[in-house]
């Protein structure tokens, strides 16, 4: 039986602390309406010095993989409709914030050749195109793949094996936070917990970043990344608690706080 690969085996995790730009990130220079555009990604990397960015992916009706958070174009672009129901020739005409095109993952990989990219698979049709794009750009060492869906994660791992780092599914996160004896099975294919500090169940917020989850992570040589943190005081608290990375929309604030604490 081969040894389970831990986070220490992947170049993606080679930074002591990961400051990660959510949806490409934005600040006063790149407002939220440009999220997930190449403008936002390149601003985070080239202007602010980010080494890690985060994006979600969807596939068009004809299998073109795009970097976009929402299932539809309506919220951030000047067009309407579900990405999965439209061909690329239509989606390519949409403009984020009225001016920026929706980027393909090929374009993101090409524009950011030295950047670590955390990729969230938002629907099953994106699994095979993502695996193909990673292979085409030889990006296996610089990506980590996440999904709320254990089925989508299993489908990706079936195509890529353990060549690419992956995160823990949402169900396994819950067990790891509260049930000490299950995580060894549930987390067998993952190298990182990517979690909120708490999860709402009705009107109640249930803590996710628990001592048990931290113990599981340490015992399995896994990392802990926390999302989405936009307030500087919470960033400081999490950094002091020993988490391994923070995902933020306020990339200007996160960069400043991390620099003040000598974490980047």
PDB file of C-alpha atoms in Angstrom:
ATOM      1  CA  UNK A   1       0.000   0.000   0.000  1.00  0.00           C
ATOM      2  CA  UNK A   2       1.376   3.415  -0.967  1.00  0.00           C
ATOM      3  CA  UNK A   3       1.851   6.104   1.654  1.00  0.00           C
ATOM      4  CA  UNK A   4      -0.892   8.711   1.901  1.00  0.00           C
ATOM      5  CA  UNK A   5       0.344  11.999   0.489  1.00  0.00           C
ATOM      6  CA  UNK A   6       0.193  14.876   2.954  1.00  0.00           C
ATOM      7  CA  UNK A   7       0.324  18.627   2.426  1.00  0.00           C
ATOM      8  CA  UNK A   8       4.101  18.466   2.894  1.00  0.00           C
ATOM      9  CA  UNK A   9       4.331  16.527  -0.388  1.00  0.00           C
ATOM     10  CA  UNK A  10       2.810  19.322  -2.507  1.00  0.00           C
ATOM     11  CA  UNK A  11       4.499  22.472  -3.777  1.00  0.00           C
ATOM     12  CA  UNK A  12       1.158  24.276  -3.457  1.00  0.00           C
ATOM     13  CA  UNK A  13       1.667  24.385   0.316  1.00  0.00           C
ATOM     14  CA  UNK A  14       5.298  25.494   0.333  1.00  0.00           C
ATOM     15  CA  UNK A  15       4.580  28.966   1.757  1.00  0.00           C
ATOM     16  CA  UNK A  16       4.589  29.262   5.569  1.00  0.00           C
ATOM     17  CA  UNK A  17       1.313  31.181   5.351  1.00  0.00           C
ATOM     18  CA  UNK A  18      -1.077  31.558   2.402  1.00  0.00           C
ATOM     19  CA  UNK A  19      -2.725  34.927   1.825  1.00  0.00           C
ATOM     20  CA  UNK A  20      -5.336  34.146  -0.815  1.00  0.00           C
ATOM     21  CA  UNK A  21      -7.288  36.532  -3.043  1.00  0.00           C
ATOM     22  CA  UNK A  22     -10.936  35.438  -3.143  1.00  0.00           C
ATOM     23  CA  UNK A  23     -12.509  35.535  -6.638  1.00  0.00           C
ATOM     24  CA  UNK A  24      -9.371  37.266  -7.817  1.00  0.00           C
ATOM     25  CA  UNK A  25      -9.745  39.724  -4.961  1.00  0.00           C
ATOM     26  CA  UNK A  26     -10.517  43.412  -4.972  1.00  0.00           C
ATOM     27  CA  UNK A  27      -9.758  46.586  -3.125  1.00  0.00           C
ATOM     28  CA  UNK A  28     -10.164  50.305  -3.759  1.00  0.00           C
ATOM     29  CA  UNK A  29      -8.454  50.004  -7.153  1.00  0.00           C
ATOM     30  CA  UNK A  30     -10.362  46.952  -8.382  1.00  0.00           C
ATOM     31  CA  UNK A  31     -13.928  47.135  -7.064  1.00  0.00           C
ATOM     32  CA  UNK A  32     -16.107  44.112  -6.392  1.00  0.00           C
ATOM     33  CA  UNK A  33     -17.898  44.393  -9.710  1.00  0.00           C
ATOM     34  CA  UNK A  34     -14.717  43.163 -11.447  1.00  0.00           C
ATOM     35  CA  UNK A  35     -14.425  39.957  -9.403  1.00  0.00           C
ATOM     36  CA  UNK A  36     -12.968  36.944 -11.218  1.00  0.00           C
ATOM     37  CA  UNK A  37     -11.807  39.059 -14.138  1.00  0.00           C
ATOM     38  CA  UNK A  38      -8.221  38.897 -15.350  1.00  0.00           C
ATOM     39  CA  UNK A  39      -8.014  42.542 -14.273  1.00  0.00           C
ATOM     40  CA  UNK A  40      -8.667  41.500 -10.674  1.00  0.00           C
ATOM     41  CA  UNK A  41      -6.336  38.489 -10.762  1.00  0.00           C
ATOM     42  CA  UNK A  42      -3.487  40.461 -12.295  1.00  0.00           C
ATOM     43  CA  UNK A  43      -3.985  43.332  -9.846  1.00  0.00           C
ATOM     44  CA  UNK A  44      -3.729  40.918  -6.909  1.00  0.00           C
ATOM     45  CA  UNK A  45      -0.608  39.249  -8.284  1.00  0.00           C
ATOM     46  CA  UNK A  46       1.252  42.016 -10.105  1.00  0.00           C
ATOM     47  CA  UNK A  47       0.293  45.073  -8.032  1.00  0.00           C
ATOM     48  CA  UNK A  48      -0.103  43.626  -4.531  1.00  0.00           C
ATOM     49  CA  UNK A  49       2.290  40.690  -4.753  1.00  0.00           C
ATOM     50  CA  UNK A  50      -0.153  37.875  -4.101  1.00  0.00           C
ATOM     51  CA  UNK A  51       1.167  34.381  -4.665  1.00  0.00           C
ATOM     52  CA  UNK A  52      -2.222  32.689  -4.113  1.00  0.00           C
ATOM     53  CA  UNK A  53      -5.556  33.420  -5.782  1.00  0.00           C
ATOM     54  CA  UNK A  54      -8.902  31.643  -5.562  1.00  0.00           C
ATOM     55  CA  UNK A  55     -11.530  31.049  -8.215  1.00  0.00           C
ATOM     56  CA  UNK A  56     -14.601  28.948  -8.910  1.00  0.00           C
ATOM     57  CA  UNK A  57     -15.047  27.179 -12.228  1.00  0.00           C
ATOM     58  CA  UNK A  58     -17.980  26.282 -14.477  1.00  0.00           C
ATOM     59  CA  UNK A  59     -18.166  24.710 -17.912  1.00  0.00           C
ATOM     60  CA  UNK A  60     -20.175  26.170 -20.769  1.00  0.00           C
ATOM     61  CA  UNK A  61     -22.644  24.020 -22.702  1.00  0.00           C
ATOM     62  CA  UNK A  62     -19.855  23.116 -25.142  1.00  0.00           C
ATOM     63  CA  UNK A  63     -17.294  22.319 -22.446  1.00  0.00           C
ATOM     64  CA  UNK A  64     -15.220  25.501 -22.179  1.00  0.00           C
ATOM     65  CA  UNK A  65     -14.015  25.992 -18.608  1.00  0.00           C
ATOM     66  CA  UNK A  66     -14.482  29.522 -17.250  1.00  0.00           C
ATOM     67  CA  UNK A  67     -13.420  31.217 -14.022  1.00  0.00           C
ATOM     68  CA  UNK A  68     -16.605  32.584 -12.471  1.00  0.00           C
ATOM     69  CA  UNK A  69     -18.198  32.344  -9.039  1.00  0.00           C
ATOM     70  CA  UNK A  70     -21.897  32.235  -9.923  1.00  0.00           C
ATOM     71  CA  UNK A  71     -23.733  29.585 -11.909  1.00  0.00           C
ATOM     72  CA  UNK A  72     -25.223  32.418 -13.972  1.00  0.00           C
ATOM     73  CA  UNK A  73     -24.008  35.585 -15.652  1.00  0.00           C
ATOM     74  CA  UNK A  74     -26.685  37.838 -14.180  1.00  0.00           C
ATOM     75  CA  UNK A  75     -25.064  39.286 -11.046  1.00  0.00           C
ATOM     76  CA  UNK A  76     -21.659  40.432 -12.288  1.00  0.00           C
ATOM     77  CA  UNK A  77     -21.974  40.716 -16.080  1.00  0.00           C
ATOM     78  CA  UNK A  78     -24.112  42.600 -18.576  1.00  0.00           C
ATOM     79  CA  UNK A  79     -25.733  39.367 -19.813  1.00  0.00           C
ATOM     80  CA  UNK A  80     -28.136  36.773 -18.431  1.00  0.00           C
ATOM     81  CA  UNK A  81     -28.376  33.008 -18.267  1.00  0.00           C
ATOM     82  CA  UNK A  82     -26.736  29.954 -16.742  1.00  0.00           C
ATOM     83  CA  UNK A  83     -23.176  29.310 -17.885  1.00  0.00           C
ATOM     84  CA  UNK A  84     -23.840  25.581 -18.244  1.00  0.00           C
ATOM     85  CA  UNK A  85     -26.746  26.287 -20.591  1.00  0.00           C
ATOM     86  CA  UNK A  86     -24.889  28.650 -22.931  1.00  0.00           C
ATOM     87  CA  UNK A  87     -22.195  27.987 -25.539  1.00  0.00           C
ATOM     88  CA  UNK A  88     -18.851  29.705 -25.233  1.00  0.00           C
ATOM     89  CA  UNK A  89     -19.553  31.912 -28.267  1.00  0.00           C
ATOM     90  CA  UNK A  90     -22.308  33.541 -26.161  1.00  0.00           C
ATOM     91  CA  UNK A  91     -20.535  33.607 -22.785  1.00  0.00           C
ATOM     92  CA  UNK A  92     -17.450  35.201 -24.340  1.00  0.00           C
ATOM     93  CA  UNK A  93     -19.538  38.294 -25.155  1.00  0.00           C
ATOM     94  CA  UNK A  94     -20.459  38.894 -21.505  1.00  0.00           C
ATOM     95  CA  UNK A  95     -18.596  41.676 -19.705  1.00  0.00           C
ATOM     96  CA  UNK A  96     -17.856  41.663 -15.977  1.00  0.00           C
ATOM     97  CA  UNK A  97     -18.667  45.096 -14.614  1.00  0.00           C
ATOM     98  CA  UNK A  98     -19.641  46.075 -18.136  1.00  0.00           C
ATOM     99  CA  UNK A  99     -16.078  46.008 -19.477  1.00  0.00           C
ATOM    100  CA  UNK A 100     -14.075  42.887 -18.562  1.00  0.00           C
ATOM    101  CA  UNK A 101     -14.533  39.539 -20.349  1.00  0.00           C
ATOM    102  CA  UNK A 102     -15.231  36.322 -18.449  1.00  0.00           C
ATOM    103  CA  UNK A 103     -11.852  34.545 -18.493  1.00  0.00           C
ATOM    104  CA  UNK A 104     -11.346  30.929 -19.399  1.00  0.00           C
ATOM    105  CA  UNK A 105      -9.166  28.875 -17.069  1.00  0.00           C
ATOM    106  CA  UNK A 106      -6.713  28.539 -19.935  1.00  0.00           C
ATOM    107  CA  UNK A 107      -6.370  32.326 -19.898  1.00  0.00           C
ATOM    108  CA  UNK A 108      -5.953  32.393 -16.117  1.00  0.00           C
ATOM    109  CA  UNK A 109      -3.227  29.752 -16.217  1.00  0.00           C
ATOM    110  CA  UNK A 110      -1.452  31.598 -19.028  1.00  0.00           C
ATOM    111  CA  UNK A 111      -1.733  35.032 -17.403  1.00  0.00           C
ATOM    112  CA  UNK A 112      -0.502  33.778 -14.004  1.00  0.00           C
ATOM    113  CA  UNK A 113       2.228  31.254 -14.816  1.00  0.00           C
ATOM    114  CA  UNK A 114       3.895  31.390 -11.391  1.00  0.00           C
ATOM    115  CA  UNK A 115       0.802  31.777  -9.217  1.00  0.00           C
ATOM    116  CA  UNK A 116      -0.771  29.201  -6.914  1.00  0.00           C
ATOM    117  CA  UNK A 117      -4.481  28.836  -7.766  1.00  0.00           C
ATOM    118  CA  UNK A 118      -7.149  27.394  -5.476  1.00  0.00           C
ATOM    119  CA  UNK A 119      -9.999  26.120  -7.669  1.00  0.00           C
ATOM    120  CA  UNK A 120     -13.529  25.334  -6.486  1.00  0.00           C
ATOM    121  CA  UNK A 121     -15.522  23.003  -8.755  1.00  0.00           C
ATOM    122  CA  UNK A 122     -19.067  24.370  -8.716  1.00  0.00           C
ATOM    123  CA  UNK A 123     -20.790  21.762 -10.935  1.00  0.00           C
ATOM    124  CA  UNK A 124     -20.047  18.280 -12.226  1.00  0.00           C
ATOM    125  CA  UNK A 125     -19.700  19.351 -15.855  1.00  0.00           C
ATOM    126  CA  UNK A 126     -16.537  21.235 -14.919  1.00  0.00           C
ATOM    127  CA  UNK A 127     -14.664  18.183 -13.576  1.00  0.00           C
ATOM    128  CA  UNK A 128     -13.275  16.754 -16.815  1.00  0.00           C
ATOM    129  CA  UNK A 129     -12.483  20.167 -18.398  1.00  0.00           C
ATOM    130  CA  UNK A 130     -10.610  21.160 -15.240  1.00  0.00           C
ATOM    131  CA  UNK A 131      -8.524  17.992 -15.231  1.00  0.00           C
ATOM    132  CA  UNK A 132      -7.735  18.550 -18.921  1.00  0.00           C
ATOM    133  CA  UNK A 133      -6.764  22.202 -18.339  1.00  0.00           C
ATOM    134  CA  UNK A 134      -4.473  21.329 -15.440  1.00  0.00           C
ATOM    135  CA  UNK A 135      -2.722  18.713 -17.550  1.00  0.00           C
ATOM    136  CA  UNK A 136      -2.470  20.999 -20.586  1.00  0.00           C
ATOM    137  CA  UNK A 137      -0.772  23.728 -18.562  1.00  0.00           C
ATOM    138  CA  UNK A 138       1.267  21.327 -16.433  1.00  0.00           C
ATOM    139  CA  UNK A 139      -0.233  23.040 -13.420  1.00  0.00           C
ATOM    140  CA  UNK A 140      -0.513  20.010 -11.145  1.00  0.00           C
ATOM    141  CA  UNK A 141       1.986  21.366  -8.622  1.00  0.00           C
ATOM    142  CA  UNK A 142       0.460  24.824  -8.303  1.00  0.00           C
ATOM    143  CA  UNK A 143      -3.234  24.136  -7.856  1.00  0.00           C
ATOM    144  CA  UNK A 144      -5.448  22.878  -5.061  1.00  0.00           C
ATOM    145  CA  UNK A 145      -8.954  21.711  -5.933  1.00  0.00           C
ATOM    146  CA  UNK A 146     -11.968  22.138  -3.662  1.00  0.00           C
ATOM    147  CA  UNK A 147     -15.702  21.518  -3.777  1.00  0.00           C
ATOM    148  CA  UNK A 148     -18.613  21.479  -1.374  1.00  0.00           C
ATOM    149  CA  UNK A 149     -19.641  18.231  -3.054  1.00  0.00           C
ATOM    150  CA  UNK A 150     -17.893  14.975  -2.042  1.00  0.00           C
ATOM    151  CA  UNK A 151     -19.114  13.457  -5.309  1.00  0.00           C
ATOM    152  CA  UNK A 152     -17.425  16.145  -7.392  1.00  0.00           C
ATOM    153  CA  UNK A 153     -14.211  15.764  -5.405  1.00  0.00           C
ATOM    154  CA  UNK A 154     -14.318  12.004  -5.876  1.00  0.00           C
ATOM    155  CA  UNK A 155     -14.850  12.480  -9.606  1.00  0.00           C
ATOM    156  CA  UNK A 156     -11.858  14.797  -9.852  1.00  0.00           C
ATOM    157  CA  UNK A 157      -9.636  12.460  -7.832  1.00  0.00           C
ATOM    158  CA  UNK A 158     -10.679   9.569 -10.071  1.00  0.00           C
ATOM    159  CA  UNK A 159      -9.264  11.489 -13.040  1.00  0.00           C
ATOM    160  CA  UNK A 160      -6.148  12.959 -11.398  1.00  0.00           C
ATOM    161  CA  UNK A 161      -5.310  10.502  -8.636  1.00  0.00           C
ATOM    162  CA  UNK A 162      -3.162  12.094  -5.928  1.00  0.00           C
ATOM    163  CA  UNK A 163      -1.187  14.217  -8.384  1.00  0.00           C
ATOM    164  CA  UNK A 164      -3.154  17.328  -7.377  1.00  0.00           C
ATOM    165  CA  UNK A 165      -3.808  18.509  -3.828  1.00  0.00           C
ATOM    166  CA  UNK A 166      -7.467  18.601  -2.780  1.00  0.00           C
ATOM    167  CA  UNK A 167      -9.465  19.893   0.160  1.00  0.00           C
ATOM    168  CA  UNK A 168     -11.851  18.126   2.501  1.00  0.00           C
ATOM    169  CA  UNK A 169     -15.520  17.931   1.486  1.00  0.00           C
ATOM    170  CA  UNK A 170     -18.067  19.808   3.578  1.00  0.00           C
ATOM    171  CA  UNK A 171     -19.431  16.656   5.235  1.00  0.00           C
ATOM    172  CA  UNK A 172     -15.992  15.467   6.250  1.00  0.00           C
ATOM    173  CA  UNK A 173     -15.237  18.897   7.698  1.00  0.00           C
ATOM    174  CA  UNK A 174     -18.235  18.570  10.010  1.00  0.00           C
ATOM    175  CA  UNK A 175     -17.144  15.141  11.221  1.00  0.00           C
ATOM    176  CA  UNK A 176     -13.572  16.323  11.714  1.00  0.00           C
ATOM    177  CA  UNK A 177     -14.749  19.240  13.814  1.00  0.00           C
ATOM    178  CA  UNK A 178     -16.748  17.093  16.243  1.00  0.00           C
ATOM    179  CA  UNK A 179     -16.208  13.326  15.878  1.00  0.00           C
ATOM    180  CA  UNK A 180     -12.659  12.206  16.708  1.00  0.00           C
ATOM    181  CA  UNK A 181     -12.755   8.679  15.259  1.00  0.00           C
ATOM    182  CA  UNK A 182     -14.116   9.294  11.731  1.00  0.00           C
ATOM    183  CA  UNK A 183     -11.730  11.752  10.081  1.00  0.00           C
ATOM    184  CA  UNK A 184      -9.086   9.139   9.177  1.00  0.00           C
ATOM    185  CA  UNK A 185     -11.500   7.549   6.699  1.00  0.00           C
ATOM    186  CA  UNK A 186     -13.298  10.673   5.521  1.00  0.00           C
ATOM    187  CA  UNK A 187     -10.165  12.732   4.893  1.00  0.00           C
ATOM    188  CA  UNK A 188      -8.104  10.004   3.250  1.00  0.00           C
ATOM    189  CA  UNK A 189      -7.718  11.847  -0.060  1.00  0.00           C
ATOM    190  CA  UNK A 190      -7.358  15.425   1.174  1.00  0.00           C
ATOM    191  CA  UNK A 191      -4.487  17.620   2.265  1.00  0.00           C
ATOM    192  CA  UNK A 192      -6.258  20.742   3.553  1.00  0.00           C
ATOM    193  CA  UNK A 193      -9.318  21.945   5.422  1.00  0.00           C
ATOM    194  CA  UNK A 194     -10.754  25.046   3.752  1.00  0.00           C
ATOM    195  CA  UNK A 195     -13.444  26.250   6.093  1.00  0.00           C
ATOM    196  CA  UNK A 196     -15.433  29.149   7.519  1.00  0.00           C
ATOM    197  CA  UNK A 197     -14.967  29.810  11.223  1.00  0.00           C
ATOM    198  CA  UNK A 198     -18.618  28.849  11.746  1.00  0.00           C
ATOM    199  CA  UNK A 199     -21.573  27.556   9.768  1.00  0.00           C
ATOM    200  CA  UNK A 200     -25.155  28.734  10.141  1.00  0.00           C
ATOM    201  CA  UNK A 201     -27.835  26.136  10.863  1.00  0.00           C
ATOM    202  CA  UNK A 202     -31.051  28.105  10.915  1.00  0.00           C
ATOM    203  CA  UNK A 203     -30.545  30.928  13.383  1.00  0.00           C
ATOM    204  CA  UNK A 204     -27.652  29.184  15.141  1.00  0.00           C
ATOM    205  CA  UNK A 205     -23.983  29.525  14.222  1.00  0.00           C
ATOM    206  CA  UNK A 206     -22.055  26.289  14.793  1.00  0.00           C
ATOM    207  CA  UNK A 207     -18.269  26.641  15.178  1.00  0.00           C
ATOM    208  CA  UNK A 208     -16.276  24.821  12.489  1.00  0.00           C
ATOM    209  CA  UNK A 209     -12.743  25.781  13.491  1.00  0.00           C
ATOM    210  CA  UNK A 210     -12.719  23.610  16.607  1.00  0.00           C
ATOM    211  CA  UNK A 211      -9.881  22.205  18.703  1.00  0.00           C
ATOM    212  CA  UNK A 212     -10.710  18.747  17.443  1.00  0.00           C
ATOM    213  CA  UNK A 213     -10.407  19.840  13.823  1.00  0.00           C
ATOM    214  CA  UNK A 214      -7.046  21.461  14.611  1.00  0.00           C
ATOM    215  CA  UNK A 215      -5.879  18.230  16.272  1.00  0.00           C
ATOM    216  CA  UNK A 216      -6.990  16.186  13.266  1.00  0.00           C
ATOM    217  CA  UNK A 217      -5.149  18.537  10.919  1.00  0.00           C
ATOM    218  CA  UNK A 218      -1.951  18.328  12.954  1.00  0.00           C
ATOM    219  CA  UNK A 219      -2.084  14.546  13.272  1.00  0.00           C
ATOM    220  CA  UNK A 220      -2.615  14.138   9.509  1.00  0.00           C
ATOM    221  CA  UNK A 221      -0.105  16.800   8.401  1.00  0.00           C
ATOM    222  CA  UNK A 222      -2.964  18.776   6.864  1.00  0.00           C
ATOM    223  CA  UNK A 223      -3.265  22.544   6.474  1.00  0.00           C
ATOM    224  CA  UNK A 224      -6.129  24.814   7.596  1.00  0.00           C
ATOM    225  CA  UNK A 225      -7.279  27.702   5.383  1.00  0.00           C
ATOM    226  CA  UNK A 226     -10.128  29.912   6.595  1.00  0.00           C
ATOM    227  CA  UNK A 227     -12.593  31.849   4.432  1.00  0.00           C
ATOM    228  CA  UNK A 228     -13.866  34.479   3.828  1.00  0.00           C
ATOM    229  CA  UNK A 229     -12.249  36.904   6.303  1.00  0.00           C
ATOM    230  CA  UNK A 230     -12.506  40.641   5.572  1.00  0.00           C
ATOM    231  CA  UNK A 231     -11.992  42.294   8.987  1.00  0.00           C
ATOM    232  CA  UNK A 232      -8.463  43.004  10.175  1.00  0.00           C
ATOM    233  CA  UNK A 233      -9.116  42.099  13.826  1.00  0.00           C
ATOM    234  CA  UNK A 234     -10.414  38.663  12.831  1.00  0.00           C
ATOM    235  CA  UNK A 235      -7.419  38.179  10.537  1.00  0.00           C
ATOM    236  CA  UNK A 236      -5.086  38.893  13.455  1.00  0.00           C
ATOM    237  CA  UNK A 237      -6.967  36.509  15.742  1.00  0.00           C
ATOM    238  CA  UNK A 238      -6.792  33.695  13.197  1.00  0.00           C
ATOM    239  CA  UNK A 239      -3.126  34.275  12.444  1.00  0.00           C
ATOM    240  CA  UNK A 240      -2.376  34.129  16.159  1.00  0.00           C
ATOM    241  CA  UNK A 241      -4.370  30.892  16.453  1.00  0.00           C
ATOM    242  CA  UNK A 242      -2.014  29.177  14.020  1.00  0.00           C
ATOM    243  CA  UNK A 243      -4.108  28.693  10.878  1.00  0.00           C
ATOM    244  CA  UNK A 244      -2.105  28.204   7.685  1.00  0.00           C
ATOM    245  CA  UNK A 245      -3.915  30.635   5.415  1.00  0.00           C
ATOM    246  CA  UNK A 246      -6.732  33.118   5.004  1.00  0.00           C
ATOM    247  CA  UNK A 247      -8.979  33.761   2.000  1.00  0.00           C
ATOM    248  CA  UNK A 248     -10.276  37.329   1.729  1.00  0.00           C
ATOM    249  CA  UNK A 249     -12.173  39.731  -0.483  1.00  0.00           C
ATOM    250  CA  UNK A 250     -10.256  42.622   1.116  1.00  0.00           C
ATOM    251  CA  UNK A 251      -6.911  41.711  -0.309  1.00  0.00           C
ATOM    252  CA  UNK A 252      -5.470  45.132   0.504  1.00  0.00           C
ATOM    253  CA  UNK A 253      -6.281  44.648   4.197  1.00  0.00           C
ATOM    254  CA  UNK A 254      -5.093  41.031   4.311  1.00  0.00           C
ATOM    255  CA  UNK A 255      -1.797  41.908   2.661  1.00  0.00           C
ATOM    256  CA  UNK A 256      -1.177  44.748   5.122  1.00  0.00           C
ATOM    257  CA  UNK A 257      -2.005  42.651   8.192  1.00  0.00           C
ATOM    258  CA  UNK A 258       0.116  39.715   6.995  1.00  0.00           C
ATOM    259  CA  UNK A 259       3.073  41.996   6.349  1.00  0.00           C
ATOM    260  CA  UNK A 260       2.737  43.599   9.783  1.00  0.00           C
ATOM    261  CA  UNK A 261       2.964  40.121  11.289  1.00  0.00           C
ATOM    262  CA  UNK A 262       5.838  39.028   9.007  1.00  0.00           C
ATOM    263  CA  UNK A 263       3.735  36.316   7.379  1.00  0.00           C
ATOM    264  CA  UNK A 264       4.404  37.342   3.789  1.00  0.00           C
TER     265      UNK A 264
END
